[in-house]
PDB file of C-alpha atoms in Angstrom:
ATOM      1  CA  MET A  52      16.286  23.513 -35.654  1.00  0.00           C
ATOM      2  CA  ILE A  53      18.278  25.174 -38.713  1.00  0.00           C
ATOM      3  CA  ARG A  54      20.312  28.500 -37.679  1.00  0.00           C
ATOM      4  CA  VAL A  55      19.883  31.186 -40.455  1.00  0.00           C
ATOM      5  CA  LEU A  56      22.023  34.447 -40.504  1.00  0.00           C
ATOM      6  CA  ILE A  57      20.240  36.733 -42.864  1.00  0.00           C
ATOM      7  CA  ALA A  58      22.071  39.709 -44.971  1.00  0.00           C
ATOM      8  CA  ASP A  59      20.256  42.726 -47.024  1.00  0.00           C
ATOM      9  CA  ASP A  60      20.928  46.085 -46.513  1.00  0.00           C
ATOM     10  CA  GLU A  61      17.308  47.110 -47.129  1.00  0.00           C
ATOM     11  CA  ASP A  62      16.214  47.075 -43.314  1.00  0.00           C
ATOM     12  CA  MET A  63      12.569  46.603 -44.145  1.00  0.00           C
ATOM     13  CA  ILE A  64      12.930  43.477 -46.493  1.00  0.00           C
ATOM     14  CA  ARG A  65      15.519  41.888 -43.721  1.00  0.00           C
ATOM     15  CA  THR A  66      13.691  42.683 -41.089  1.00  0.00           C
ATOM     16  CA  ALA A  67      10.412  41.402 -42.423  1.00  0.00           C
ATOM     17  CA  LEU A  68      11.883  38.179 -43.839  1.00  0.00           C
ATOM     18  CA  ALA A  69      13.449  37.576 -40.505  1.00  0.00           C
ATOM     19  CA  ALA A  70       9.967  37.851 -38.639  1.00  0.00           C
ATOM     20  CA  LEU A  71       8.367  34.900 -41.669  1.00  0.00           C
ATOM     21  CA  LEU A  72      11.009  32.782 -41.096  1.00  0.00           C
ATOM     22  CA  ARG A  73      10.873  33.016 -37.297  1.00  0.00           C
ATOM     23  CA  LEU A  74       7.275  31.811 -37.612  1.00  0.00           C
ATOM     24  CA  GLU A  75       8.603  28.548 -39.250  1.00  0.00           C
ATOM     25  CA  PRO A  76       8.869  25.957 -36.174  1.00  0.00           C
ATOM     26  CA  ASP A  77      12.494  24.604 -37.335  1.00  0.00           C
ATOM     27  CA  LEU A  78      14.002  27.620 -38.566  1.00  0.00           C
ATOM     28  CA  GLU A  79      15.786  29.742 -35.885  1.00  0.00           C
ATOM     29  CA  VAL A  80      17.308  33.191 -37.468  1.00  0.00           C
ATOM     30  CA  VAL A  81      20.503  33.831 -35.061  1.00  0.00           C
ATOM     31  CA  ALA A  82      22.045  36.994 -37.169  1.00  0.00           C
ATOM     32  CA  GLU A  83      20.677  39.933 -39.299  1.00  0.00           C
ATOM     33  CA  CYS A  84      23.272  41.970 -41.134  1.00  0.00           C
ATOM     34  CA  ARG A  85      23.373  45.198 -43.322  1.00  0.00           C
ATOM     35  CA  ASP A  86      26.369  44.014 -44.936  1.00  0.00           C
ATOM     36  CA  GLY A  87      28.998  41.927 -46.363  1.00  0.00           C
ATOM     37  CA  GLU A  88      31.786  42.912 -44.188  1.00  0.00           C
ATOM     38  CA  SER A  89      29.338  42.097 -41.132  1.00  0.00           C
ATOM     39  CA  ALA A  90      27.929  39.259 -42.318  1.00  0.00           C
ATOM     40  CA  ILE A  91      31.375  37.291 -42.678  1.00  0.00           C
ATOM     41  CA  ALA A  92      31.981  38.645 -39.050  1.00  0.00           C
ATOM     42  CA  GLU A  93      28.554  37.448 -37.852  1.00  0.00           C
ATOM     43  CA  ALA A  94      29.181  34.228 -39.767  1.00  0.00           C
ATOM     44  CA  GLU A  95      32.242  33.674 -37.753  1.00  0.00           C
ATOM     45  CA  ARG A  96      30.727  34.386 -34.262  1.00  0.00           C
ATOM     46  CA  VAL A  97      27.579  32.439 -34.761  1.00  0.00           C
ATOM     47  CA  GLN A  98      28.323  29.543 -36.697  1.00  0.00           C
ATOM     48  CA  PRO A  99      25.270  29.484 -38.921  1.00  0.00           C
ATOM     49  CA  ASP A 100      24.001  26.205 -40.603  1.00  0.00           C
ATOM     50  CA  VAL A 101      22.738  28.402 -44.064  1.00  0.00           C
ATOM     51  CA  CYS A 102      23.725  32.264 -44.831  1.00  0.00           C
ATOM     52  CA  LEU A 103      20.640  34.145 -46.571  1.00  0.00           C
ATOM     53  CA  LEU A 104      22.595  36.755 -48.524  1.00  0.00           C
ATOM     54  CA  ASP A 105      21.288  39.673 -50.842  1.00  0.00           C
ATOM     55  CA  LEU A 106      23.557  39.712 -54.056  1.00  0.00           C
ATOM     56  CA  GLU A 107      22.893  43.938 -54.049  1.00  0.00           C
ATOM     57  CA  MET A 108      24.530  45.171 -51.181  1.00  0.00           C
ATOM     58  CA  PRO A 109      27.104  48.209 -50.433  1.00  0.00           C
ATOM     59  CA  GLY A 110      30.920  47.230 -50.138  1.00  0.00           C
ATOM     60  CA  LEU A 111      30.721  43.072 -50.812  1.00  0.00           C
ATOM     61  CA  ASP A 112      28.010  42.070 -52.753  1.00  0.00           C
ATOM     62  CA  GLY A 113      26.641  38.697 -51.715  1.00  0.00           C
ATOM     63  CA  VAL A 114      28.515  36.891 -54.031  1.00  0.00           C
ATOM     64  CA  ASP A 115      31.938  37.989 -52.714  1.00  0.00           C
ATOM     65  CA  THR A 116      30.726  37.880 -49.055  1.00  0.00           C
ATOM     66  CA  ALA A 117      29.575  34.166 -49.825  1.00  0.00           C
ATOM     67  CA  ALA A 118      32.977  33.248 -51.029  1.00  0.00           C
ATOM     68  CA  ARG A 119      34.924  34.627 -48.219  1.00  0.00           C
ATOM     69  CA  VAL A 120      32.137  33.271 -45.366  1.00  0.00           C
ATOM     70  CA  LEU A 121      32.593  29.935 -47.090  1.00  0.00           C
ATOM     71  CA  ARG A 122      36.615  29.670 -46.907  1.00  0.00           C
ATOM     72  CA  GLN A 123      35.776  30.802 -43.029  1.00  0.00           C
ATOM     73  CA  VAL A 124      33.279  28.726 -41.585  1.00  0.00           C
ATOM     74  CA  ARG A 125      31.021  25.407 -42.226  1.00  0.00           C
ATOM     75  CA  THR A 126      28.164  26.681 -43.944  1.00  0.00           C
ATOM     76  CA  ARG A 127      25.817  26.920 -46.684  1.00  0.00           C
ATOM     77  CA  CYS A 128      24.874  30.080 -48.852  1.00  0.00           C
ATOM     78  CA  VAL A 129      21.784  30.882 -50.660  1.00  0.00           C
ATOM     79  CA  ILE A 130      22.051  34.557 -52.530  1.00  0.00           C
ATOM     80  CA  VAL A 131      18.335  36.328 -52.879  1.00  0.00           C
ATOM     81  CA  THR A 132      18.119  39.324 -55.766  1.00  0.00           C
ATOM     82  CA  ARG A 133      16.262  41.660 -57.486  1.00  0.00           C
ATOM     83  CA  HIS A 134      18.201  41.213 -60.620  1.00  0.00           C
ATOM     84  CA  ALA A 135      18.287  37.352 -61.305  1.00  0.00           C
ATOM     85  CA  ARG A 136      20.747  37.717 -64.271  1.00  0.00           C
ATOM     86  CA  PRO A 137      22.063  34.543 -65.724  1.00  0.00           C
ATOM     87  CA  GLY A 138      25.634  35.718 -65.804  1.00  0.00           C
ATOM     88  CA  VAL A 139      25.516  36.476 -61.720  1.00  0.00           C
ATOM     89  CA  LEU A 140      24.408  33.041 -61.425  1.00  0.00           C
ATOM     90  CA  ARG A 141      27.257  31.581 -63.007  1.00  0.00           C
ATOM     91  CA  ARG A 142      29.640  33.710 -60.831  1.00  0.00           C
ATOM     92  CA  ALA A 143      27.765  32.676 -57.660  1.00  0.00           C
ATOM     93  CA  LEU A 144      28.207  28.818 -58.408  1.00  0.00           C
ATOM     94  CA  GLY A 145      31.374  29.312 -59.185  1.00  0.00           C
ATOM     95  CA  ALA A 146      32.157  30.709 -55.774  1.00  0.00           C
ATOM     96  CA  GLY A 147      30.463  27.867 -54.161  1.00  0.00           C
ATOM     97  CA  VAL A 148      27.234  29.646 -53.700  1.00  0.00           C
ATOM     98  CA  HIS A 149      24.210  26.405 -52.701  1.00  0.00           C
ATOM     99  CA  GLY A 150      21.161  28.474 -53.696  1.00  0.00           C
ATOM    100  CA  PHE A 151      20.104  31.355 -55.938  1.00  0.00           C
ATOM    101  CA  LEU A 152      16.547  32.257 -56.027  1.00  0.00           C
ATOM    102  CA  PRO A 153      14.728  35.968 -56.955  1.00  0.00           C
ATOM    103  CA  LYS A 154      13.683  37.937 -53.720  1.00  0.00           C
ATOM    104  CA  SER A 155       9.857  37.964 -55.758  1.00  0.00           C
ATOM    105  CA  ARG A 156       9.283  34.115 -54.293  1.00  0.00           C
ATOM    106  CA  PRO A 157       6.940  33.988 -51.386  1.00  0.00           C
ATOM    107  CA  ALA A 158       8.552  33.409 -47.797  1.00  0.00           C
ATOM    108  CA  ASP A 159       7.502  30.058 -47.636  1.00  0.00           C
ATOM    109  CA  ASP A 160       9.672  29.301 -51.035  1.00  0.00           C
ATOM    110  CA  VAL A 161      12.445  30.916 -49.322  1.00  0.00           C
ATOM    111  CA  ALA A 162      11.989  28.640 -46.021  1.00  0.00           C
ATOM    112  CA  SER A 163      11.484  25.468 -48.098  1.00  0.00           C
ATOM    113  CA  VAL A 164      15.089  26.364 -49.897  1.00  0.00           C
ATOM    114  CA  ILE A 165      16.645  27.112 -47.034  1.00  0.00           C
ATOM    115  CA  ARG A 166      15.642  23.369 -45.431  1.00  0.00           C
ATOM    116  CA  GLU A 167      16.661  21.727 -49.013  1.00  0.00           C
ATOM    117  CA  VAL A 168      20.402  23.773 -48.738  1.00  0.00           C
ATOM    118  CA  ALA A 169      20.529  22.739 -45.119  1.00  0.00           C
ATOM    119  CA  THR A 170      20.127  19.197 -46.274  1.00  0.00           C
ATOM    120  CA  GLY A 171      23.208  19.227 -48.398  1.00  0.00           C
ATOM    121  CA  ARG A 172      21.218  19.985 -51.866  1.00  0.00           C
ATOM    122  CA  ARG A 173      21.910  22.749 -54.189  1.00  0.00           C
ATOM    123  CA  TYR A 174      18.660  25.046 -55.361  1.00  0.00           C
ATOM    124  CA  VAL A 175      18.375  27.202 -58.387  1.00  0.00           C
ATOM    125  CA  ASP A 176      15.561  28.873 -59.497  1.00  0.00           C
ATOM    126  CA  PRO A 177      14.029  26.797 -62.866  1.00  0.00           C
ATOM    127  CA  GLU A 178      13.558  30.023 -64.614  1.00  0.00           C
ATOM    128  CA  ILE A 179      16.721  31.563 -63.673  1.00  0.00           C
ATOM    129  CA  ALA A 180      18.937  28.318 -64.771  1.00  0.00           C
ATOM    130  CA  ALA A 181      16.951  27.942 -68.033  1.00  0.00           C
ATOM    131  CA  ASP A 182      18.019  31.797 -68.866  1.00  0.00           C
ATOM    132  CA  ALA A 183      21.591  30.905 -68.160  1.00  0.00           C
ATOM    133  CA  LEU A 184      21.751  27.543 -70.459  1.00  0.00           C
ATOM    134  CA  SER A 185      20.562  29.906 -72.714  1.00  0.00           C
ATOM    135  CA  ASP A 186      22.663  32.800 -72.440  1.00  0.00           C
ATOM    136  CA  GLU A 187      25.393  33.726 -74.525  1.00  0.00           C
ATOM    137  CA  ARG A 188      28.452  34.253 -72.189  1.00  0.00           C
ATOM    138  CA  SER A 189      30.019  37.658 -71.723  1.00  0.00           C
ATOM    139  CA  PRO A 190      33.278  38.003 -73.355  1.00  0.00           C
ATOM    140  CA  LEU A 191      34.166  40.797 -70.800  1.00  0.00           C
ATOM    141  CA  THR A 192      36.405  40.035 -67.609  1.00  0.00           C
ATOM    142  CA  ASP A 193      34.721  39.962 -64.062  1.00  0.00           C
ATOM    143  CA  ARG A 194      36.638  43.276 -63.478  1.00  0.00           C
ATOM    144  CA  GLU A 195      35.346  44.897 -66.481  1.00  0.00           C
ATOM    145  CA  LEU A 196      32.018  43.610 -65.837  1.00  0.00           C
ATOM    146  CA  ASP A 197      32.470  45.480 -62.043  1.00  0.00           C
ATOM    147  CA  VAL A 198      33.535  48.435 -63.815  1.00  0.00           C
ATOM    148  CA  LEU A 199      30.218  48.854 -65.959  1.00  0.00           C
ATOM    149  CA  ARG A 200      28.354  47.437 -62.916  1.00  0.00           C
ATOM    150  CA  ALA A 201      29.984  50.710 -60.889  1.00  0.00           C
ATOM    151  CA  GLY A 202      29.083  53.556 -63.536  1.00  0.00           C
ATOM    152  CA  ALA A 203      25.773  52.063 -64.757  1.00  0.00           C
ATOM    153  CA  ARG A 204      24.269  55.250 -62.997  1.00  0.00           C
ATOM    154  CA  GLY A 205      26.571  57.410 -65.464  1.00  0.00           C
ATOM    155  CA  GLU A 206      28.819  57.590 -62.665  1.00  0.00           C
ATOM    156  CA  THR A 207      32.315  59.431 -63.542  1.00  0.00           C
ATOM    157  CA  ILE A 208      35.539  57.416 -64.109  1.00  0.00           C
ATOM    158  CA  ALA A 209      37.052  59.184 -60.361  1.00  0.00           C
ATOM    159  CA  GLU A 210      34.092  58.017 -58.786  1.00  0.00           C
ATOM    160  CA  ILE A 211      33.979  54.185 -60.472  1.00  0.00           C
ATOM    161  CA  ALA A 212      37.735  53.958 -59.716  1.00  0.00           C
ATOM    162  CA  ALA A 213      37.186  55.019 -55.881  1.00  0.00           C
ATOM    163  CA  SER A 214      33.931  52.745 -55.580  1.00  0.00           C
ATOM    164  CA  LEU A 215      36.399  49.524 -56.602  1.00  0.00           C
ATOM    165  CA  HIS A 216      39.673  50.822 -55.112  1.00  0.00           C
ATOM    166  CA  LEU A 217      41.312  51.244 -58.409  1.00  0.00           C
ATOM    167  CA  SER A 218      43.321  54.200 -60.084  1.00  0.00           C
ATOM    168  CA  ALA A 219      40.913  56.323 -62.808  1.00  0.00           C
ATOM    169  CA  GLY A 220      43.795  55.228 -65.503  1.00  0.00           C
ATOM    170  CA  THR A 221      42.829  51.578 -64.805  1.00  0.00           C
ATOM    171  CA  VAL A 222      39.325  52.159 -64.759  1.00  0.00           C
ATOM    172  CA  ARG A 223      40.194  53.929 -68.489  1.00  0.00           C
ATOM    173  CA  ASN A 224      41.778  51.250 -69.499  1.00  0.00           C
ATOM    174  CA  HIS A 225      39.098  48.634 -68.334  1.00  0.00           C
ATOM    175  CA  VAL A 226      36.702  50.808 -70.063  1.00  0.00           C
ATOM    176  CA  SER A 227      38.689  50.966 -73.410  1.00  0.00           C
ATOM    177  CA  SER A 228      38.740  47.087 -73.411  1.00  0.00           C
ATOM    178  CA  VAL A 229      35.050  46.852 -72.826  1.00  0.00           C
ATOM    179  CA  LEU A 230      34.107  49.103 -76.044  1.00  0.00           C
ATOM    180  CA  GLY A 231      36.977  47.251 -78.139  1.00  0.00           C
ATOM    181  CA  LYS A 232      35.516  43.716 -76.924  1.00  0.00           C
ATOM    182  CA  LEU A 233      32.191  44.670 -77.909  1.00  0.00           C
ATOM    183  CA  GLY A 234      32.549  47.246 -80.765  1.00  0.00           C
ATOM    184  CA  LEU A 235      30.403  49.863 -79.000  1.00  0.00           C
ATOM    185  CA  ALA A 236      31.520  53.673 -78.816  1.00  0.00           C
ATOM    186  CA  THR A 237      30.397  54.661 -75.320  1.00  0.00           C
ATOM    187  CA  ARG A 238      30.344  53.052 -71.684  1.00  0.00           C
ATOM    188  CA  GLN A 239      26.495  54.134 -71.745  1.00  0.00           C
ATOM    189  CA  GLN A 240      26.104  51.534 -74.845  1.00  0.00           C
ATOM    190  CA  ALA A 241      28.104  49.262 -73.431  1.00  0.00           C
ATOM    191  CA  THR A 242      26.343  48.988 -70.026  1.00  0.00           C
ATOM    192  CA  ILE A 243      23.267  49.055 -71.947  1.00  0.00           C
ATOM    193  CA  HIS A 244      24.539  45.861 -74.189  1.00  0.00           C
ATOM    194  CA  ALA A 245      25.669  44.134 -70.975  1.00  0.00           C
ATOM    195  CA  ARG A 246      22.236  44.717 -69.249  1.00  0.00           C
ATOM    196  CA  GLU A 247      20.145  43.317 -72.008  1.00  0.00           C
ATOM    197  CA  ARG A 248      22.262  40.300 -71.830  1.00  0.00           C
ATOM    198  CA  GLY A 249      22.064  39.701 -68.608  1.00  0.00           C
ATOM    199  CA  TRP A 250      25.727  40.029 -67.936  1.00  0.00           C
ATOM    200  CA  ILE A 251      25.145  42.930 -64.961  1.00  0.00           C
TER     201      ILE A 251
END
């Protein structure tokens, strides 16, 4: 049996995926988690063979969760996401993630990827891989991209600072650096520019 931990903050998606994976004769869902922190704690407790982690979770995202889990537990991590951006793929692979696929894939495909990763291989969705190979690299640092992500819905500097545990002055410095690097006038323009290029 391949023991699987699932972490996704969307209850319906997490429970539906768990139910579908439980129908597979060789897969056992040993934990279901709503966020990165609980996934780390559960991974330490249950020692799964594979952790299936949503990219977009509150607090720690899937990549940060995977990096921490992999430092503490002998397991393999697969990221699933609605927004499969090439820049995120590079970040995930850099963190040691073993699989990366979009949530649009059928449950049978997810089960196949879990099996492949459990045997020691890596899996990256072919379309995401092709996009990553042809995509231009971001000139922005990871922290600058974090600031753009945190403010993508028009959050204030204070709200971004609070969500990233930074001072407002530090956030303003990052925004200024982003605008300078991209030659743009507003944070909104920078966010649109970064989204169009798959950086966030």
